[in-house]
PDB file of C-alpha atoms in Angstrom:
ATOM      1  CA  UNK E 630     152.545  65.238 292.503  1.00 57.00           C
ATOM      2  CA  UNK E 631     151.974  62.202 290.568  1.00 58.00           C
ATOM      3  CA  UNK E 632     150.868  61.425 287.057  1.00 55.00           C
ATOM      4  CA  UNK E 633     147.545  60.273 286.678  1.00 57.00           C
ATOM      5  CA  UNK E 634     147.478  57.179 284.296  1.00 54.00           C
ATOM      6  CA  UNK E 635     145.781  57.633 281.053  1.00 54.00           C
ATOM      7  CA  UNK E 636     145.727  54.468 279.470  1.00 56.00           C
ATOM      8  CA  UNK E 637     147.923  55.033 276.524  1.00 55.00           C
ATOM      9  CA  UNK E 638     151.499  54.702 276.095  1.00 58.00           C
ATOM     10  CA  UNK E 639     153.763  57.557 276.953  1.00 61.00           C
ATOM     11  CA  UNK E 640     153.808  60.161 274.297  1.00 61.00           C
ATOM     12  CA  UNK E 641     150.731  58.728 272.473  1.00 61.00           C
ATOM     13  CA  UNK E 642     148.364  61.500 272.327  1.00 70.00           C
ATOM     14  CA  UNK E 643     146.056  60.393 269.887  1.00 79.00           C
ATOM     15  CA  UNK E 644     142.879  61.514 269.848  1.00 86.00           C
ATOM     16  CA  UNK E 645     139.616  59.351 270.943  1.00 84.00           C
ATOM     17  CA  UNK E 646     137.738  58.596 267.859  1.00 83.00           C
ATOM     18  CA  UNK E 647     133.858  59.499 267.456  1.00 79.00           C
ATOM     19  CA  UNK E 648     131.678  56.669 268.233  1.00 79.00           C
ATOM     20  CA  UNK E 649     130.424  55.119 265.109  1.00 82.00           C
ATOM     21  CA  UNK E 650     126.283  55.849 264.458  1.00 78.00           C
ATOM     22  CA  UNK E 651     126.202  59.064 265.849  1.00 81.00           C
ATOM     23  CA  UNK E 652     123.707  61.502 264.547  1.00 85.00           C
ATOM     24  CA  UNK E 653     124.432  65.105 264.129  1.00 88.00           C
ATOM     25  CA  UNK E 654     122.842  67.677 266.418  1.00 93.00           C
ATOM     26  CA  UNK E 655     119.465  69.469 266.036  1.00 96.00           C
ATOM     27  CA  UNK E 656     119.149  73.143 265.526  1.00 95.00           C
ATOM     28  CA  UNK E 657     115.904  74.675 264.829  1.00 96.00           C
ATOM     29  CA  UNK E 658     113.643  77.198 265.025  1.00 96.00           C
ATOM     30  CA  UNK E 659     111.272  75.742 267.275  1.00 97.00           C
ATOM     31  CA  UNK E 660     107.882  77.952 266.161  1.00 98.00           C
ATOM     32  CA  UNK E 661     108.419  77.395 262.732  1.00 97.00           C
ATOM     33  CA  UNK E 662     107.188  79.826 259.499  1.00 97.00           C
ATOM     34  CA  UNK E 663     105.431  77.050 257.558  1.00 98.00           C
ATOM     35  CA  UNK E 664     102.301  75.660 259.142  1.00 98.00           C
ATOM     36  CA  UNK E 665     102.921  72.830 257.298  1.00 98.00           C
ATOM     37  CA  UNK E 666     105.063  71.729 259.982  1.00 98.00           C
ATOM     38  CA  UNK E 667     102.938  71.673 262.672  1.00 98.00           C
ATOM     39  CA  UNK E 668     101.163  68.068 262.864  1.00 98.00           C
ATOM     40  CA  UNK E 669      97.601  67.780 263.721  1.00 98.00           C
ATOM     41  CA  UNK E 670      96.536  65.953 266.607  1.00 94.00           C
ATOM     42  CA  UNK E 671      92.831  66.565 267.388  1.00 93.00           C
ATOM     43  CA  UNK E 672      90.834  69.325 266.679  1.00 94.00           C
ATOM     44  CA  UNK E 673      92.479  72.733 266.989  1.00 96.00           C
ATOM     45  CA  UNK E 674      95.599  70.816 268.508  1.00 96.00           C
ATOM     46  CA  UNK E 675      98.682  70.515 266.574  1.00 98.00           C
ATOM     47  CA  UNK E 676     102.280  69.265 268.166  1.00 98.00           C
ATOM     48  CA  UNK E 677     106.036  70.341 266.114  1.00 98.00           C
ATOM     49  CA  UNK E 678     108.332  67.765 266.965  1.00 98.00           C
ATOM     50  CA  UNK E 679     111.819  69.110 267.513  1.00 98.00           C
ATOM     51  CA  UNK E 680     113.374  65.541 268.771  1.00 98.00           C
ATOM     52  CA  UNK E 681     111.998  61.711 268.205  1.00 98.00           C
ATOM     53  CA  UNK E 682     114.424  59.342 270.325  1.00 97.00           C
ATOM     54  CA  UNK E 683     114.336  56.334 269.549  1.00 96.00           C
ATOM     55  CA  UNK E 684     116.882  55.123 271.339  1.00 93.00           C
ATOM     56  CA  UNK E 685     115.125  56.313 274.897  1.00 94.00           C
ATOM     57  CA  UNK E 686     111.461  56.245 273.586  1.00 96.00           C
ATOM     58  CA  UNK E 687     110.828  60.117 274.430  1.00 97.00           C
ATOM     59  CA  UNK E 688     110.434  62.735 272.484  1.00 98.00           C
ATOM     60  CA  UNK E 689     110.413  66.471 272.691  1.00 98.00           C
ATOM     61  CA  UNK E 690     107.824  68.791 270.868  1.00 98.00           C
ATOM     62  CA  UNK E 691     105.902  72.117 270.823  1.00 98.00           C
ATOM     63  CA  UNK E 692     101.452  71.671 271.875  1.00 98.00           C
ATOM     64  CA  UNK E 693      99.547  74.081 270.065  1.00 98.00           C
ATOM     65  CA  UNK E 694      96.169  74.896 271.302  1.00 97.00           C
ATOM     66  CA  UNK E 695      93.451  76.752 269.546  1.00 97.00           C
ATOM     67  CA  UNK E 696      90.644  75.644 271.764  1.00 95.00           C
ATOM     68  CA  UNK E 697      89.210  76.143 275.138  1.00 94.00           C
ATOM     69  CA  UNK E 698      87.940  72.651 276.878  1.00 92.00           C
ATOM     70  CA  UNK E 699      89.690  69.403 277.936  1.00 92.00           C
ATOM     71  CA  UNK E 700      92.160  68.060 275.886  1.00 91.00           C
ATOM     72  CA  UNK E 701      92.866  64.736 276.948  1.00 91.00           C
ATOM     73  CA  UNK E 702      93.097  62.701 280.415  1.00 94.00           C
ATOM     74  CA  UNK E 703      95.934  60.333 280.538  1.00 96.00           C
ATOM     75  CA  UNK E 704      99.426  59.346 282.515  1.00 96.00           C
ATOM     76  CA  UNK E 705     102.676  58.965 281.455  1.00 95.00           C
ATOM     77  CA  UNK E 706     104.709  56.195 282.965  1.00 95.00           C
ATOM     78  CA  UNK E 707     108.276  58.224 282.795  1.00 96.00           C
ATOM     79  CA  UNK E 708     108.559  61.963 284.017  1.00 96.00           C
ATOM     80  CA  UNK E 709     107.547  64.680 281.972  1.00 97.00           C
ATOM     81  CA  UNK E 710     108.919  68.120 281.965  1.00 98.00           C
ATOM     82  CA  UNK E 711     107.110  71.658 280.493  1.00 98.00           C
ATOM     83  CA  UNK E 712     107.613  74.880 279.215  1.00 98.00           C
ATOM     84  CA  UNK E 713     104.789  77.275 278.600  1.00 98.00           C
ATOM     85  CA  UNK E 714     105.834  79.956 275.660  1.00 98.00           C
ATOM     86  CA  UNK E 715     102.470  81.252 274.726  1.00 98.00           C
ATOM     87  CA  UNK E 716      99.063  81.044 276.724  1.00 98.00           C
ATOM     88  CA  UNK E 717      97.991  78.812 279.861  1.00 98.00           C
ATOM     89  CA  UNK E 718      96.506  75.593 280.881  1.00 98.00           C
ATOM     90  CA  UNK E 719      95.664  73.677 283.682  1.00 97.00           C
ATOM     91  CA  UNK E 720      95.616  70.093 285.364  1.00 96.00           C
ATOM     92  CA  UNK E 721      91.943  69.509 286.643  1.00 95.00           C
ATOM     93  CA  UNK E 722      93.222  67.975 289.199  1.00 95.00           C
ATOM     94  CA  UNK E 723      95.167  70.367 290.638  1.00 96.00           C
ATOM     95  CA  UNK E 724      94.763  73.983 291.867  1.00 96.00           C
ATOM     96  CA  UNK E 725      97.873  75.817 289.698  1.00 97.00           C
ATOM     97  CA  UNK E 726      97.932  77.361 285.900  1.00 98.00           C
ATOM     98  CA  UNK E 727     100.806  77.227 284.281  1.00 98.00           C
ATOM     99  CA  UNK E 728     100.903  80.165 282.103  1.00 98.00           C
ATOM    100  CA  UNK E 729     103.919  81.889 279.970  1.00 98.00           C
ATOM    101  CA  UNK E 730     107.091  81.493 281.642  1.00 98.00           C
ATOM    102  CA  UNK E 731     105.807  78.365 283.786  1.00 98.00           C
ATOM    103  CA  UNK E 732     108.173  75.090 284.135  1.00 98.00           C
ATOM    104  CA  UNK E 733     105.980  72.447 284.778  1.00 98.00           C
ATOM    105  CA  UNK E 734     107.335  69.065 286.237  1.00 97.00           C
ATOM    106  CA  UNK E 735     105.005  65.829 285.741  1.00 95.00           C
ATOM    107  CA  UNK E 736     105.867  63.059 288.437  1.00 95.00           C
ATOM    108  CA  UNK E 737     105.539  59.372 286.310  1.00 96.00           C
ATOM    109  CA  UNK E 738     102.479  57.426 286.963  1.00 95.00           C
ATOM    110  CA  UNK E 739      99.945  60.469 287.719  1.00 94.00           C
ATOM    111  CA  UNK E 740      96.571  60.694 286.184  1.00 95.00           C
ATOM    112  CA  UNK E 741      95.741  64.263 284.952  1.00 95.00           C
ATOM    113  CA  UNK E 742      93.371  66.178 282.515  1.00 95.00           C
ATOM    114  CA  UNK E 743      94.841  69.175 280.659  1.00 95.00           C
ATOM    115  CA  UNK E 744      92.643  72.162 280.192  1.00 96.00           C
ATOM    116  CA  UNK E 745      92.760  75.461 277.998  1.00 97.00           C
ATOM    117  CA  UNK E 746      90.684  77.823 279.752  1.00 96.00           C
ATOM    118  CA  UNK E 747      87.701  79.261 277.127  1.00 95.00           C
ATOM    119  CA  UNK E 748      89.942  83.283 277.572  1.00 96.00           C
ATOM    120  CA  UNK E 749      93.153  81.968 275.730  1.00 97.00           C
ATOM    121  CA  UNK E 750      92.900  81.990 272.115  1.00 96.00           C
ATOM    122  CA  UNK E 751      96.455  80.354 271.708  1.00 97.00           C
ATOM    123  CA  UNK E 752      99.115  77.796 274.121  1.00 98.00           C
ATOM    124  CA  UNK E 753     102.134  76.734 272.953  1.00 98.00           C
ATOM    125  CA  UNK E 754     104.074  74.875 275.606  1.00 98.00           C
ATOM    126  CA  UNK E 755     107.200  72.857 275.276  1.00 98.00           C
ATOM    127  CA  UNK E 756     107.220  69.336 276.172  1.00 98.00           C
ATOM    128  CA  UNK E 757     109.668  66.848 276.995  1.00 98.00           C
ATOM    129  CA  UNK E 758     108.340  63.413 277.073  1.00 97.00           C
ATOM    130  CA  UNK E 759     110.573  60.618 278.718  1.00 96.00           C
ATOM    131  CA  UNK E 760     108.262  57.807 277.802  1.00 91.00           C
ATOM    132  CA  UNK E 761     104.797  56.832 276.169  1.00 95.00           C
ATOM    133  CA  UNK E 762     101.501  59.056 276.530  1.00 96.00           C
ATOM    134  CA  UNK E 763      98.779  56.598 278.007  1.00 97.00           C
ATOM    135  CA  UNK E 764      95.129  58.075 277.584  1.00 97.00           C
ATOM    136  CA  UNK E 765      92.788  56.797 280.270  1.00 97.00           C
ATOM    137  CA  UNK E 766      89.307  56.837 280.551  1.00 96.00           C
ATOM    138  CA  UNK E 767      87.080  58.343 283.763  1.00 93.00           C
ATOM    139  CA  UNK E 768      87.875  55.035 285.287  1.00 95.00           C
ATOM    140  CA  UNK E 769      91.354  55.239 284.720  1.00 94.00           C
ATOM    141  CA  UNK E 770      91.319  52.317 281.951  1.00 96.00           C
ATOM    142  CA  UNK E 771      93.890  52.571 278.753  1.00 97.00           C
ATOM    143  CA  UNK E 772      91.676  53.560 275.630  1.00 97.00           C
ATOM    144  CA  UNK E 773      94.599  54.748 273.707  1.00 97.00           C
ATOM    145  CA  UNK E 774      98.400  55.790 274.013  1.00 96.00           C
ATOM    146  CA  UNK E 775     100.978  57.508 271.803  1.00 97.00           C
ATOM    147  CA  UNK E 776     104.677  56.705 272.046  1.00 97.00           C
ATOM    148  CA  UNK E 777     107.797  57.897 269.758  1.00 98.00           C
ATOM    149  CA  UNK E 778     106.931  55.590 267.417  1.00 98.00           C
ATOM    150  CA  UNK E 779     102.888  56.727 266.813  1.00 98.00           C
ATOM    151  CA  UNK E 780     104.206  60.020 266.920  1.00 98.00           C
ATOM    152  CA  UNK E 781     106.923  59.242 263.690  1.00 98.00           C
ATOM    153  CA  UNK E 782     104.017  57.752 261.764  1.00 98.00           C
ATOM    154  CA  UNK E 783     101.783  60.797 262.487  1.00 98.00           C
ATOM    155  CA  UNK E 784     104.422  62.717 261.172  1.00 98.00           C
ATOM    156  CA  UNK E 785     105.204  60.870 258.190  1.00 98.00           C
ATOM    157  CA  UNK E 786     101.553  60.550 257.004  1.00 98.00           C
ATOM    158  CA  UNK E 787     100.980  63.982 257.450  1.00 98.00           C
ATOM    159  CA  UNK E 788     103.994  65.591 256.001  1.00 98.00           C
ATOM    160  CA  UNK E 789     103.705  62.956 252.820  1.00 98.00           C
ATOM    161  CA  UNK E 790     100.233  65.329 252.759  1.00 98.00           C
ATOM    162  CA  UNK E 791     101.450  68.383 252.965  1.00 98.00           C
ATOM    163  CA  UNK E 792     103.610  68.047 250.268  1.00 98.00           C
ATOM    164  CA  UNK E 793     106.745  68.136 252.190  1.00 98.00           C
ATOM    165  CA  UNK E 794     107.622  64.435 251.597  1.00 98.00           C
ATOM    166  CA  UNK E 795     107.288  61.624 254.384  1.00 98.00           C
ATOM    167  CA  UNK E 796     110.843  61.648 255.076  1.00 98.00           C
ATOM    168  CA  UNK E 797     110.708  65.203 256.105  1.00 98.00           C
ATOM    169  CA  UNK E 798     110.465  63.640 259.895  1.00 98.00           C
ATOM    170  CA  UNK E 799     113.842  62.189 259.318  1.00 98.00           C
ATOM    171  CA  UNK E 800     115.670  65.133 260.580  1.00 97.00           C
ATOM    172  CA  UNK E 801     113.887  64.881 263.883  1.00 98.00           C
ATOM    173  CA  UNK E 802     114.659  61.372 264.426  1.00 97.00           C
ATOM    174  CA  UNK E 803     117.797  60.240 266.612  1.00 96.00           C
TER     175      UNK E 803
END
């Protein structure tokens, strides 16, 4: 059998070095204790961010939900995956509810309306975001959009108002 070539001299086993700039790894407890963490959005809607990549331009977070109704129609131009921990909602247009337990797959480019039905008093659902939010009107024309960037300035202002400084989003950010 032959020796596959390494690329280093014989008997030179030293080790590859760490790339330089590399952030440590996030560990968290993603519902956290101190509601000071969770960042208001709209009425009764809060998101926690657990990861703010700036290098890709997504982001992962926890949605909180305290309200029945629509919460927003928009698309997202990358794909978007889900996890529901707590509670249920629903694209209008489409015929499933994703409820506890529920991985939810968003193809890029779709239009959809999430929903909390009026019977579910709390949803939490893990997102992971590949690219920007893009909020559309009835006509499907941009009247807003978030990206990772929006979403680091939310956080900032509000945790600079919560008393837990603005560079409290720092740990989030990679």
């Amino acid at each position: 059998m032959k020796a596959q070539p390494t690329g280093r001299a014989e008997g030179d086993s030293a080790a590859i070095p760490p790339a330089l700039g590399i952030r440590p790894e996030i560990a968290v407890r993603a519902i956290p204790a101190d509601e000071r963490i969770w960042v208001p959005q709209a009425d009764d809607v809060w998101f926690r961010p657990l990861l703010l990549n700036t290098v890709t331009g997504g982001w992962c977070n926890l949605l909180r939900v305290r309200r029945s109704g629509v919460l927003s129609r928009h698309r997202h131009p990358m794909i978007v995956v889900g996890y529901v921990i707590r509670g249920r909602w629903k694209y209008l247009e489409h015929d499933w509810i994703a409820d506890e337990g529920s991985f939810v797959f968003e193809p890029p480019g779709e239009v959809h309306t999430l929903t909390v039905p009026a019977d579910c008093a709390e949803m939490i659902t893990f997102f992971n975001i590949a690219g920007a939010m893009i909020y559309v009107d009835d006509d499907d024309r941009q009247i807003g959009y978030e990206d990772v960037f929006t979403k680091i300035a939310m956080c900032r202002a509000h945790y600079r108002d919560v008393g837990l400084g603005s560079d409290y989003v720092d740990q989030f950010i990679r």
